[in-house]
mmCIF file of C-alpha atoms in Angstrom:
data_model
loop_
_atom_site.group_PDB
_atom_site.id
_atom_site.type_symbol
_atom_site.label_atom_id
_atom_site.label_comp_id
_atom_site.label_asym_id
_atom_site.label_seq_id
_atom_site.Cartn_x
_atom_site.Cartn_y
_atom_site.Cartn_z
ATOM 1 C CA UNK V 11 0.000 0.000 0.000
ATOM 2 C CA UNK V 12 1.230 3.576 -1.034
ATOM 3 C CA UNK V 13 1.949 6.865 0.979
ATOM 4 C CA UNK V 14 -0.523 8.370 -1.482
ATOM 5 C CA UNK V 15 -2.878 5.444 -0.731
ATOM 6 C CA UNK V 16 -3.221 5.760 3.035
ATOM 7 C CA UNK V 17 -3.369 9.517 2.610
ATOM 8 C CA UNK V 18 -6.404 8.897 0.780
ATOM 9 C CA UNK V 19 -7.878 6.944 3.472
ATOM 10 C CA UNK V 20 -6.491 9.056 6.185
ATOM 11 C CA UNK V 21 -7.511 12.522 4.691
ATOM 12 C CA UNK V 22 -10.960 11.430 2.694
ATOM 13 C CA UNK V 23 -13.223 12.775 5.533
ATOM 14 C CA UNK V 24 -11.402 16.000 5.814
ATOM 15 C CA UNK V 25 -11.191 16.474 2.274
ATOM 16 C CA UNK V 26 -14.954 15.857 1.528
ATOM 17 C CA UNK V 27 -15.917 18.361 4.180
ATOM 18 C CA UNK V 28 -13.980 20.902 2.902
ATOM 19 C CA UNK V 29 -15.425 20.912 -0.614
ATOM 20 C CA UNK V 30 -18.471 20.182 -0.062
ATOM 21 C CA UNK V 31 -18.300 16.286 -0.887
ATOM 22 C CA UNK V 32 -20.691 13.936 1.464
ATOM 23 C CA UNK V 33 -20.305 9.999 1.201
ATOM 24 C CA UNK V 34 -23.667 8.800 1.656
ATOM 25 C CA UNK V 35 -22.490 7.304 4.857
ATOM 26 C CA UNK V 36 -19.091 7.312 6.458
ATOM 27 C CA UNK V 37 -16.788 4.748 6.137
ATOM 28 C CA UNK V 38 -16.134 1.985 9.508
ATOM 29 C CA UNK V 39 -12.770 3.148 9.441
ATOM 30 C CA UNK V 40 -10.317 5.378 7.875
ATOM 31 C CA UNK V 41 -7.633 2.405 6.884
ATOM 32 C CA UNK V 42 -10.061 0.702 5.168
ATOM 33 C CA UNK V 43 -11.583 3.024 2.609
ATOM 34 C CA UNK V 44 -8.037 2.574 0.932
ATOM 35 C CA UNK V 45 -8.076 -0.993 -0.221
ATOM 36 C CA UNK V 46 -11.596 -0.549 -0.406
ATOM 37 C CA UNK V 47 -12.041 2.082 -3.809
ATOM 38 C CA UNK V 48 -9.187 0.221 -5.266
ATOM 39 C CA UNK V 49 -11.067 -2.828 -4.753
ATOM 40 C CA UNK V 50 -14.309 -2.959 -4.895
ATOM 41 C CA UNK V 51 -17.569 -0.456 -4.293
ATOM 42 C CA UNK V 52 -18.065 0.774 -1.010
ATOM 43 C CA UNK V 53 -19.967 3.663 1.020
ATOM 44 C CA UNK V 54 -16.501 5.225 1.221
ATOM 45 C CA UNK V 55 -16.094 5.537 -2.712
ATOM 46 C CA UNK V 56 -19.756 7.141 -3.178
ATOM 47 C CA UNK V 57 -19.889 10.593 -3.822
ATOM 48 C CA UNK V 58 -22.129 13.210 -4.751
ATOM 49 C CA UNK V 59 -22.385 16.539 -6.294
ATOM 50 C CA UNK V 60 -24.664 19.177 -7.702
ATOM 51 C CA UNK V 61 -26.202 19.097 -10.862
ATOM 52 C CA UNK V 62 -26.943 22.425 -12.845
ATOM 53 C CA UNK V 63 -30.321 24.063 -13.120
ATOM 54 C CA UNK V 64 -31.536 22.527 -9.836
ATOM 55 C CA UNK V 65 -31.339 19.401 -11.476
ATOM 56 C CA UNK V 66 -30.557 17.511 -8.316
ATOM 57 C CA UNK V 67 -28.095 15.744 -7.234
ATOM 58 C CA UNK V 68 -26.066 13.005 -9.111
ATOM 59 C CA UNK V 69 -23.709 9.971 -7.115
ATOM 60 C CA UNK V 70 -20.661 7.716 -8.277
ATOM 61 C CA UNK V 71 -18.360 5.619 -7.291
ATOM 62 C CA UNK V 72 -14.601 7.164 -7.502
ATOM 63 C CA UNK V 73 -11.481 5.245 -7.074
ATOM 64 C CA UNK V 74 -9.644 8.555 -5.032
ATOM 65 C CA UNK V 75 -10.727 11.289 -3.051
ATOM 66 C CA UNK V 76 -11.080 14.710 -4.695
ATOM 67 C CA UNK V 77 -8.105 17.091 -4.485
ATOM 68 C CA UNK V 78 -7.587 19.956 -2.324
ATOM 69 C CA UNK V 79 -9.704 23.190 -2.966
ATOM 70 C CA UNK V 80 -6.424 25.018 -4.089
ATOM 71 C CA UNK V 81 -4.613 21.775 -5.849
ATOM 72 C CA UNK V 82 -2.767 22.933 -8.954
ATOM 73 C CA UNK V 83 -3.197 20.131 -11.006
ATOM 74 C CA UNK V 84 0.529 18.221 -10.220
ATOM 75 C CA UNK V 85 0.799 15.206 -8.814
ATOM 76 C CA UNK V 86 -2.216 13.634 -9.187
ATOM 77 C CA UNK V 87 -4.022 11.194 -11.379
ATOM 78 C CA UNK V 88 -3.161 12.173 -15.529
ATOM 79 C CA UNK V 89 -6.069 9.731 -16.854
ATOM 80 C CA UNK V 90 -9.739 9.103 -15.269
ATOM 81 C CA UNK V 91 -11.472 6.057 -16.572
ATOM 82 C CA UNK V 92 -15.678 6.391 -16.406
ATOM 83 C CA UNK V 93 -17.676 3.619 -17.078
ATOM 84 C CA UNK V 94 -21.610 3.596 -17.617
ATOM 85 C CA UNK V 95 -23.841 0.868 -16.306
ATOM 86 C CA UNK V 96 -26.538 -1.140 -17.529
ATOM 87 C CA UNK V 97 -29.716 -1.540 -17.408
ATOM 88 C CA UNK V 98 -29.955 -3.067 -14.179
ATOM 89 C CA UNK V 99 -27.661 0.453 -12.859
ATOM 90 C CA UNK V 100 -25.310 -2.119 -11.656
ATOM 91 C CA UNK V 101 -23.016 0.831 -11.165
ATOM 92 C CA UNK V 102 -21.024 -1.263 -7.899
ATOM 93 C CA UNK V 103 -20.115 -3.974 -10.315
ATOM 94 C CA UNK V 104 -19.675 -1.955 -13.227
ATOM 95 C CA UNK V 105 -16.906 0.095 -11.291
ATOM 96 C CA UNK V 106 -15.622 -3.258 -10.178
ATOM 97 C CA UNK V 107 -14.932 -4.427 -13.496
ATOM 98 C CA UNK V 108 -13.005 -0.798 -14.487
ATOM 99 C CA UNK V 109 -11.079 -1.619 -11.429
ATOM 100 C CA UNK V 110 -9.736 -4.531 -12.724
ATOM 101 C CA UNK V 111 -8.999 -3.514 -16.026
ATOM 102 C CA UNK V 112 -6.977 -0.312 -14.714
ATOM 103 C CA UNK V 113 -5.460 -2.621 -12.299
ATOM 104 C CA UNK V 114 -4.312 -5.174 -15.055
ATOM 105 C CA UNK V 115 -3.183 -2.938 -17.766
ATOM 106 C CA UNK V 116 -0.687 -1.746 -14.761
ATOM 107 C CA UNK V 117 -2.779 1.717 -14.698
ATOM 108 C CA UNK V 118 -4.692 1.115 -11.160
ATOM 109 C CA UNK V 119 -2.226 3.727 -8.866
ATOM 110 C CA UNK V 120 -2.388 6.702 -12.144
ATOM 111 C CA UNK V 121 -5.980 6.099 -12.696
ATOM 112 C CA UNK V 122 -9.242 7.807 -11.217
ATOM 113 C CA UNK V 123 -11.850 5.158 -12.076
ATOM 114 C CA UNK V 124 -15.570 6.856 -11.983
ATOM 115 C CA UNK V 125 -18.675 4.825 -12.242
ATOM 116 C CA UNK V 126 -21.824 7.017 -12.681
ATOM 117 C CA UNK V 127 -25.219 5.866 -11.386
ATOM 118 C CA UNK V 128 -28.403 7.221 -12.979
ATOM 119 C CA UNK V 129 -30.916 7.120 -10.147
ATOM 120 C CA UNK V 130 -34.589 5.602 -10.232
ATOM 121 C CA UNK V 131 -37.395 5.811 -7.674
ATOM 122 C CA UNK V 132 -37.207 2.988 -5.193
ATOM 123 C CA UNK V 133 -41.066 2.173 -6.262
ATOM 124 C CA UNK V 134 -40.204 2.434 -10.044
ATOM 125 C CA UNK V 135 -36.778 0.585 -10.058
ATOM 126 C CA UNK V 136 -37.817 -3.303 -9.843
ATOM 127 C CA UNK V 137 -36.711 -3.944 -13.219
ATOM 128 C CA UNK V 138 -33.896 -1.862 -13.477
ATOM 129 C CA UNK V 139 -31.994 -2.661 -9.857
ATOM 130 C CA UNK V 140 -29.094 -5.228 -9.075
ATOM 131 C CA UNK V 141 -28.094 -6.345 -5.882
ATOM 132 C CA UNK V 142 -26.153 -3.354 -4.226
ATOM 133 C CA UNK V 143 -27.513 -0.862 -5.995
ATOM 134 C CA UNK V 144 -28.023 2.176 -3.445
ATOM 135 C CA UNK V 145 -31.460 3.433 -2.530
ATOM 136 C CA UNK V 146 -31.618 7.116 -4.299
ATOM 137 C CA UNK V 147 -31.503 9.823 -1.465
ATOM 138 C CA UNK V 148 -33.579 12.758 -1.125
ATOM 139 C CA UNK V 149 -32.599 15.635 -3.611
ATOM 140 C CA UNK V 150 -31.295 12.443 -6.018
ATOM 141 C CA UNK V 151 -32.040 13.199 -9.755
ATOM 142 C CA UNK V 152 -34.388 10.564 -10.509
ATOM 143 C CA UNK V 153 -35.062 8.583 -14.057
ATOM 144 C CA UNK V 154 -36.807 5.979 -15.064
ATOM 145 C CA UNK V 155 -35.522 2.328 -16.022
ATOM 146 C CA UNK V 156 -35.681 3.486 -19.491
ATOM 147 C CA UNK V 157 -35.475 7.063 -19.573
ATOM 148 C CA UNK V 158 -31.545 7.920 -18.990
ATOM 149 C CA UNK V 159 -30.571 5.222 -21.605
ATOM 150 C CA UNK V 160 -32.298 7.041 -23.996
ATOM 151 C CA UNK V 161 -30.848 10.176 -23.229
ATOM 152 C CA UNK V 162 -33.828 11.987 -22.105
ATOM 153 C CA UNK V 163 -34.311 14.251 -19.440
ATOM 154 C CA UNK V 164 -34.894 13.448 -15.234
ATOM 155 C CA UNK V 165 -38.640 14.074 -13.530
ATOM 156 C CA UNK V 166 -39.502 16.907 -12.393
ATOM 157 C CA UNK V 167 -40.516 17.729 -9.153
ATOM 158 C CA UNK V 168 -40.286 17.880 -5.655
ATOM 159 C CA UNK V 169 -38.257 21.436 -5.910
ATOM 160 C CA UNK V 170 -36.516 19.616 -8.942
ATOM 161 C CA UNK V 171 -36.245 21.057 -12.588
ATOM 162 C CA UNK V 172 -35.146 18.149 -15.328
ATOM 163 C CA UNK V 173 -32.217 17.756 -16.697
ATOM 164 C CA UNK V 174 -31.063 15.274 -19.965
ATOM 165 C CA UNK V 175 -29.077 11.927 -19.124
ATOM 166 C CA UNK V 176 -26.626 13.468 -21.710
ATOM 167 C CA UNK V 177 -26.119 16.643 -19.848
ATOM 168 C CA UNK V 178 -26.002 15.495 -16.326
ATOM 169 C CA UNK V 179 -23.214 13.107 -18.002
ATOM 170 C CA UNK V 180 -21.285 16.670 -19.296
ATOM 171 C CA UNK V 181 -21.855 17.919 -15.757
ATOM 172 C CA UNK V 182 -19.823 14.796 -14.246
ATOM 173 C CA UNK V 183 -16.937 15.153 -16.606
ATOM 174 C CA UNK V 184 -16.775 19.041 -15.519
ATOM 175 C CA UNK V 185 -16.906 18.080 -12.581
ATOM 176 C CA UNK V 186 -13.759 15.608 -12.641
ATOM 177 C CA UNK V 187 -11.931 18.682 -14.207
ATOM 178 C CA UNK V 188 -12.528 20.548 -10.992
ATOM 179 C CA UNK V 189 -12.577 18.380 -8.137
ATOM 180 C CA UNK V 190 -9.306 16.236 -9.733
ATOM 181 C CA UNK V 191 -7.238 19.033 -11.677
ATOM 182 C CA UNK V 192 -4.502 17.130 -12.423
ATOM 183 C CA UNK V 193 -6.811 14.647 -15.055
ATOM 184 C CA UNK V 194 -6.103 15.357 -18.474
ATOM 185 C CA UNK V 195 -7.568 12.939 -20.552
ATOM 186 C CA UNK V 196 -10.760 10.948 -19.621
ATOM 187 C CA UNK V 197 -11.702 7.756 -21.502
ATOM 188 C CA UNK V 198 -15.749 7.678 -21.102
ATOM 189 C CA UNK V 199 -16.371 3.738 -21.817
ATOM 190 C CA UNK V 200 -20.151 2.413 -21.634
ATOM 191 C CA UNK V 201 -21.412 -1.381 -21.260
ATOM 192 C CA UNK V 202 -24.491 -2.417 -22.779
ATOM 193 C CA UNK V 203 -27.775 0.460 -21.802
ATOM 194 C CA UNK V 204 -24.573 2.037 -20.535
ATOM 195 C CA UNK V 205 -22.583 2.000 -24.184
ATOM 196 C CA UNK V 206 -26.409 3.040 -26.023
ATOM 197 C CA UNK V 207 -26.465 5.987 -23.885
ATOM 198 C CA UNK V 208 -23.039 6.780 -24.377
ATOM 199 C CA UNK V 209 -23.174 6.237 -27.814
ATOM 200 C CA UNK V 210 -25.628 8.291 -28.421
ATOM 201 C CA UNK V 211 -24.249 11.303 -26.352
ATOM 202 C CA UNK V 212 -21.312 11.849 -28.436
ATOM 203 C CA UNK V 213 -22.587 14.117 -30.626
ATOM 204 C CA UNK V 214 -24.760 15.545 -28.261
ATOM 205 C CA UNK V 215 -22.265 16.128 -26.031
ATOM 206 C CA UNK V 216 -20.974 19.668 -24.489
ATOM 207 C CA UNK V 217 -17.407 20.914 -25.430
ATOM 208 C CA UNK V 218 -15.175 19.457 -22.757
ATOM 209 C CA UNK V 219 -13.012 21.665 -20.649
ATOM 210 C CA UNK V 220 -10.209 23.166 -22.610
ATOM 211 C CA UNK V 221 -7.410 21.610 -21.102
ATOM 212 C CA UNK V 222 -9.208 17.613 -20.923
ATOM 213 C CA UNK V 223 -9.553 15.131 -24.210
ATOM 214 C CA UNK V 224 -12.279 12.356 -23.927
ATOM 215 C CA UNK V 225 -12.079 8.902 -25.638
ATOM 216 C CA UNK V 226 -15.218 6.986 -25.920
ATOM 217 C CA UNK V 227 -15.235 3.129 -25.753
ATOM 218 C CA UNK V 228 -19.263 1.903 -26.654
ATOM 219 C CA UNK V 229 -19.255 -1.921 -25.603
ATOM 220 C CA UNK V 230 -21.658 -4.693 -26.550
ATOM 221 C CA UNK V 231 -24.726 -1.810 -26.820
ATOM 222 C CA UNK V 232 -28.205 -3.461 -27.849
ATOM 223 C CA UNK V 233 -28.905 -0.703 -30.568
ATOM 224 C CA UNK V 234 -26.982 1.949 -32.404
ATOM 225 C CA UNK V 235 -27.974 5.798 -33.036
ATOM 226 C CA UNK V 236 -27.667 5.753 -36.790
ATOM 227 C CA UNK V 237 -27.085 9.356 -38.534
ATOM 228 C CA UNK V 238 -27.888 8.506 -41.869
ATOM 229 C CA UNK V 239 -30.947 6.401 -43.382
ATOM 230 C CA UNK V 240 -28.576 3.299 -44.688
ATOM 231 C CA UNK V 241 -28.967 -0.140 -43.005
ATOM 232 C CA UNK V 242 -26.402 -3.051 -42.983
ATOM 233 C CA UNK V 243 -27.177 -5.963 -45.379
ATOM 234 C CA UNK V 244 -24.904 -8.855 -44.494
ATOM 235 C CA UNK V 245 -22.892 -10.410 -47.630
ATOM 236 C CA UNK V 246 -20.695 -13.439 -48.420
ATOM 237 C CA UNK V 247 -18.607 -13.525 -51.271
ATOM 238 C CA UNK V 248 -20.557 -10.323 -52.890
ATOM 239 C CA UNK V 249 -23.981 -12.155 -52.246
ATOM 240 C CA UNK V 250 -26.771 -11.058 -50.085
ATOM 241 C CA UNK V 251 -27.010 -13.464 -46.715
ATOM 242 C CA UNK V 252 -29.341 -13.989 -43.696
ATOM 243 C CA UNK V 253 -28.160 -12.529 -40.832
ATOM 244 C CA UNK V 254 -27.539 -16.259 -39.301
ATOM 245 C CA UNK V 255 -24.431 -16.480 -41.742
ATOM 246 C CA UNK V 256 -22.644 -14.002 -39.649
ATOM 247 C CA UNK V 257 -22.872 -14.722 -36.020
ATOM 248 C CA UNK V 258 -18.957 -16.002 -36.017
ATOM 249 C CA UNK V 259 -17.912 -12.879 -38.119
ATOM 250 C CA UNK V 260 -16.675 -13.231 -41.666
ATOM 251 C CA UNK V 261 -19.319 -10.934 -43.462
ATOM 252 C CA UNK V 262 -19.361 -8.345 -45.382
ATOM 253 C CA UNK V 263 -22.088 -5.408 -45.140
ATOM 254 C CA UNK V 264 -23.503 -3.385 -48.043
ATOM 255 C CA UNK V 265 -25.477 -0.433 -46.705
ATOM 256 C CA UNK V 266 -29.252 -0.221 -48.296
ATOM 257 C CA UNK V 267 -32.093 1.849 -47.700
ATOM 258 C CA UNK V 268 -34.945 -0.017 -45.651
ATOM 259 C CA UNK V 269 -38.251 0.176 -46.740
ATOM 260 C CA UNK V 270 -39.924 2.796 -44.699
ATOM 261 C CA UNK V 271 -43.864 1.027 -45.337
ATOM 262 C CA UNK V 272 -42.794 -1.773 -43.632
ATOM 263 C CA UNK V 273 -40.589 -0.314 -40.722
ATOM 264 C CA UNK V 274 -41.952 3.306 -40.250
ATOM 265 C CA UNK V 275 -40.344 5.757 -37.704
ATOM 266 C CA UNK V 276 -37.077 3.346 -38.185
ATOM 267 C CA UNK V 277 -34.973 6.481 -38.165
ATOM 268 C CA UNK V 278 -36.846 8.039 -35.736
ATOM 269 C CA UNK V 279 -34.311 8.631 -32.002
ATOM 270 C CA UNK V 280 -33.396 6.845 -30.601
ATOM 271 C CA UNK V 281 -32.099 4.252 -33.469
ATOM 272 C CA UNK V 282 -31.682 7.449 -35.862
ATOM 273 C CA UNK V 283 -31.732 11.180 -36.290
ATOM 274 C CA UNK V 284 -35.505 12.232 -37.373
ATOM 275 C CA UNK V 285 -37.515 13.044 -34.509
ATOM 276 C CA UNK V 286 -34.515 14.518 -32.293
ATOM 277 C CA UNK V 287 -35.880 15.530 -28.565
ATOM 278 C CA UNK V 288 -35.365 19.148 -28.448
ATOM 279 C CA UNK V 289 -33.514 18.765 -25.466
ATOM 280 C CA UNK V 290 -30.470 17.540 -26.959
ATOM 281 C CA UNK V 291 -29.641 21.014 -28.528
ATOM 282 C CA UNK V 292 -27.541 20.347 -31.760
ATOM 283 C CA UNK V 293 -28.872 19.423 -35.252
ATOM 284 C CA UNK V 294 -28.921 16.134 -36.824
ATOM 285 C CA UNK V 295 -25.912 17.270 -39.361
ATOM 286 C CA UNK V 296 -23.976 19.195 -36.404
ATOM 287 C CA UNK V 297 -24.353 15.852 -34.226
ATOM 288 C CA UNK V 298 -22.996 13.913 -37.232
ATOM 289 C CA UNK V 299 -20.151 15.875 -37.705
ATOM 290 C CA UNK V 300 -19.544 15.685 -34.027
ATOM 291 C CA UNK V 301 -18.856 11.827 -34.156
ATOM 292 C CA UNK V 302 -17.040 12.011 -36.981
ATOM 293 C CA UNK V 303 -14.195 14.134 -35.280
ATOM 294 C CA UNK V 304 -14.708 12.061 -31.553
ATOM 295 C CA UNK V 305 -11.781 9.387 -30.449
ATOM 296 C CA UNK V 306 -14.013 6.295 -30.696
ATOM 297 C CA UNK V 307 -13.685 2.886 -30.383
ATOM 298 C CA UNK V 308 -15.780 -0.562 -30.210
ATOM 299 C CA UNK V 309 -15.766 -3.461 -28.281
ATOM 300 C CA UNK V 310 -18.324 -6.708 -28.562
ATOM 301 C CA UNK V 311 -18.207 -9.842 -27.070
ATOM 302 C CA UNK V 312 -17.614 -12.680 -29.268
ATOM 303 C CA UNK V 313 -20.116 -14.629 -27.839
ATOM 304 C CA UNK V 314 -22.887 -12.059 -27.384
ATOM 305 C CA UNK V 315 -23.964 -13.556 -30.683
ATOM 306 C CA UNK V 316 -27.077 -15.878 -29.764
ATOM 307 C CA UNK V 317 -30.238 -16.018 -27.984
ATOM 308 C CA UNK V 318 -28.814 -18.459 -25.541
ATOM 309 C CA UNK V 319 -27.279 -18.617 -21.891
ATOM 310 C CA UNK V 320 -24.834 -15.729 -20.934
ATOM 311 C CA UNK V 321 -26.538 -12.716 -22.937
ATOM 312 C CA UNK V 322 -29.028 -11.486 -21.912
ATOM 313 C CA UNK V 323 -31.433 -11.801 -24.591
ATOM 314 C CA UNK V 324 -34.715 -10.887 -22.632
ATOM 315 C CA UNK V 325 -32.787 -7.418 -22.157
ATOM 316 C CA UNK V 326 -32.301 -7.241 -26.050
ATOM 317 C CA UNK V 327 -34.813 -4.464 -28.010
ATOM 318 C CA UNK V 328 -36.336 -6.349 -30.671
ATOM 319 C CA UNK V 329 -38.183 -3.781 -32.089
ATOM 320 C CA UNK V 330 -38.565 -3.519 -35.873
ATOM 321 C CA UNK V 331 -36.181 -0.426 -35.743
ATOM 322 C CA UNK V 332 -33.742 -2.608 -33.707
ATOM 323 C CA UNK V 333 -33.748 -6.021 -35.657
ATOM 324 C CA UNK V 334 -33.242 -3.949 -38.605
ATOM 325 C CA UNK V 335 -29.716 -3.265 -37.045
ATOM 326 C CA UNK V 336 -28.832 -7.234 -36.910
ATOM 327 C CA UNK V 337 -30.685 -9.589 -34.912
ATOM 328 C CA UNK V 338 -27.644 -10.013 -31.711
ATOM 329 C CA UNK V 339 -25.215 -7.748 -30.339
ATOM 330 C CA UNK V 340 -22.275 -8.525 -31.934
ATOM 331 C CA UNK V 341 -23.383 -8.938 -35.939
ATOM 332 C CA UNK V 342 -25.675 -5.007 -34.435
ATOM 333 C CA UNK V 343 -22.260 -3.988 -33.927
ATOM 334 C CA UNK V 344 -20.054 -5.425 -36.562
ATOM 335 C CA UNK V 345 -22.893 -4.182 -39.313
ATOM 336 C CA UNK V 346 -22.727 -0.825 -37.143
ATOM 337 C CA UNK V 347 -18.560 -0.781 -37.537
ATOM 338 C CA UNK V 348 -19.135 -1.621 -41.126
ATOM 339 C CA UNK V 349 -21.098 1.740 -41.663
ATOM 340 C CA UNK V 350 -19.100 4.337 -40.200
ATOM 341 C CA UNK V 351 -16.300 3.223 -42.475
ATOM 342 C CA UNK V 352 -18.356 3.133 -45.455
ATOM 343 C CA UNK V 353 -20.948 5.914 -44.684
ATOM 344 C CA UNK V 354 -19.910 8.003 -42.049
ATOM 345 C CA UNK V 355 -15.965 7.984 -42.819
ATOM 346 C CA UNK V 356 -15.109 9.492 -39.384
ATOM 347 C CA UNK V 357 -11.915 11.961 -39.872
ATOM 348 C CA UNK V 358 -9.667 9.144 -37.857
ATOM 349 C CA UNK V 359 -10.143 5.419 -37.443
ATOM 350 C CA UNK V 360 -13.097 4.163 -35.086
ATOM 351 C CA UNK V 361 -11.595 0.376 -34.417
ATOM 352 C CA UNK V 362 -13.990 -2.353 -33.314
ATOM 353 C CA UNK V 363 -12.375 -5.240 -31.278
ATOM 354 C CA UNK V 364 -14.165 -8.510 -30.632
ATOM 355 C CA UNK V 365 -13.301 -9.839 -27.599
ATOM 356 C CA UNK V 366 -12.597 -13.636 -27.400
ATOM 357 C CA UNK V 367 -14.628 -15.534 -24.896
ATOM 358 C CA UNK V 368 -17.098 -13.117 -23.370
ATOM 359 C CA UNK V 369 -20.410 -13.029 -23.693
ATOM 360 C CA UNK V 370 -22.764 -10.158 -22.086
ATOM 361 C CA UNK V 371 -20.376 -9.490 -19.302
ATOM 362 C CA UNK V 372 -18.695 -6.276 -18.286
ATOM 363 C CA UNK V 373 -16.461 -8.420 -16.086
ATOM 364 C CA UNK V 374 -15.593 -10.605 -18.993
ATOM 365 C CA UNK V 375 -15.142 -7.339 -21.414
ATOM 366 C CA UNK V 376 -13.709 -4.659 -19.773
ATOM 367 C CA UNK V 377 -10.730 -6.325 -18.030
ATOM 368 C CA UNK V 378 -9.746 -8.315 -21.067
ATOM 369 C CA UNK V 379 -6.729 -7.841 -23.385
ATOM 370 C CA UNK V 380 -8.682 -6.854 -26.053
ATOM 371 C CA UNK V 381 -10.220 -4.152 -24.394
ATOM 372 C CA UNK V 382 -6.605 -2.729 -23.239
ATOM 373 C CA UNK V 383 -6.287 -0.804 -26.203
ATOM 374 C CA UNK V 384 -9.263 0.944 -26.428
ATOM 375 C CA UNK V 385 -9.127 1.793 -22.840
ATOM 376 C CA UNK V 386 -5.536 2.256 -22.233
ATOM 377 C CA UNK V 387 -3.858 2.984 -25.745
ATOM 378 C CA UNK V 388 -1.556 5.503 -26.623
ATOM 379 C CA UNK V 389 -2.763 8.133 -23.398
ATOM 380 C CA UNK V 390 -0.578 9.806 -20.973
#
């Protein structure tokens, strides 16, 4: 264990008081909070702050307490890693998972590991809530088990104005800029509901602060936000296929135009760009240009191909919008890789990596060697 890791433990109620940080409830003892937010979640790694508008408040899991009031950026943490849940806001396992992918790419003790969690009333959260998911508190920004996946905005209410999933997300990466000023560059990765809502932010996303880049890494996402009309069509050998011919890779994709009489609204948001919420701000075209300049990359699970044991097919939108994008995660994301190169042509390469052995599993994905890159690549 570190000097800087005990001083985390040591100084983490101090620190929180002084900047206006609360932990939902304290930890038993100071020497453990350290091996504890490397580790795992605990009560000691949950934080809170302020969202804007009187939006609420918004919680997550960080891997080191915030830096002093007056820190001036040296000698802390270069890199933050965020990762987004899933659908069942599984935000303690989620941040496990980053854990041990900072931990075994050798980037644990340099990284600030984040793990969002988009609240939902304890009444309305049955479908949506994994074991150790904490209870929202009062003042919480609240969703609904679909809502913030979609992007849209929190309820209103109970002294509350709403705010969009997307911008409560720009809020938390301002707010790593000023609470850890020494984090340059903050890789914003997204499992599952997590990677669709990701996804989708990019190019609805806020400017980040000046001196901070953001990478995105969307993994195994049930749908896609599409910017142009185009579909996939899967091909062998410059012939048309069924989608079955491709669940162990090897296709190729021609893009065609659906037909709209027999799939209407299927570019509607949140699978395209007619239809845009207002809420999200930019246009269609300024959103599309957006993602073509972002740092993007792809992950899927090589076995997140089937209907079977492992994932999570119930979960999967099979909507006529949706199975128009491939009928299992992986072939929805290798037809999705295969139009931004041929459609979209973003201004640098957006690499998709399949990673060997994993099903639906951010603790299968996100740790893996595959994943390294897109996580850990070429940053500070």
């Amino acid at each position: 264990m570190t000097a800087r890791t005990l001083a985390f433990g040591v100084g983490l109620a101090a620190l929180l008081a002084g900047s206006g940080w609360a932990a939902s409830s304290p930890p038993s003892t100071p020497a453990s909070a350290p091996q504890t937010c490397t580790e795992q979640a605990s009560d000691a790694c949950y934080q809170g702050f302020v969202l804007p508008g009187q939006a609420g408040r918004m919680h997550f899991y960080a891997s080191q307490a915030p830096q002093a009031e007056n820190a001036d950026g040296s000698g802390g943490p270069q890199t933050a890693l965020l990762i987004m849940h899933g659908h069942p806001r599984d935000a303690n396992r989620s941040f496990k998972a980053a854990l041990d992918a900072a931990r075994k790419a050798g980037r644990l003790e340099t990284t600030l590991v984040i793990a969002p969690l988009y609240q939902v009333a304890s009444d309305k959260a049955e479908r949506c809530r994994t074991k150790g998911t904490p209870a929202p508190e009062p003042g919480d920004a609240l969703w609904t088990c679909g809502s913030w996946l979609a992007g849209q905005n929190s309820q209103a209410g109970a002294g509350r104005t709403p705010i969009s999933a997307i911008a409560a997300l720009d809020a938390l990466v301002a707010h790593i800029h000023q609470r850890w000023p020494s984090v340059r560059h903050i890789t914003l990765a997204g499992f599952s509901a997590g990677g669709q809502m990701l996804q989708r932010s990019i190019g609805f996303a806020q400017q980040p602060p000046a001196a901070v880049s953001l990478r995105y890494v969307v993994a195994d996402p049930g749908t896609w936000l599409y910017f142009d009309p185009p579909r996939p069509q899967p091909q062998r050998a410059g012939r048309d296929v069924d989608w079955a011919a491709c669940s162990d890779g090897g296709c190729d994709y021609r893009m065609q135009l659906p037909q709209e009489a027999s799939c209407p609204g299927y570019h509607d948001w949140k699978y395209g760009t007619q239809a845009l919420p207002s809420s999200l701000g930019p246009t269609a075209a300024q959103a599309r240009e957006r993602y073509r300049q972002a740092d993007i990359h792809y992950l899927e699970g090589a076995l997140d191909n089937h209907a079977g044991k492992g994932t999570s097919y119930g979960a999967l939108d099979k909507s006529c919008a949706a199975m128009l994008q491939g009928p299992f995660r992986r072939q929805r994301g290798e037809g999705y890789a295969a139009y931004v190169a041929q459609v979209l042509q973003p201004a640098r390469p957006q690499p998709l990596s399949i990673v060997p052995g994993c099903a639906h599993d951010v603790a299968c994905v996100l740790p893996s060697d595959a994943a390294r890159p897109a996580l850990f690549g070429s940053l500070p």
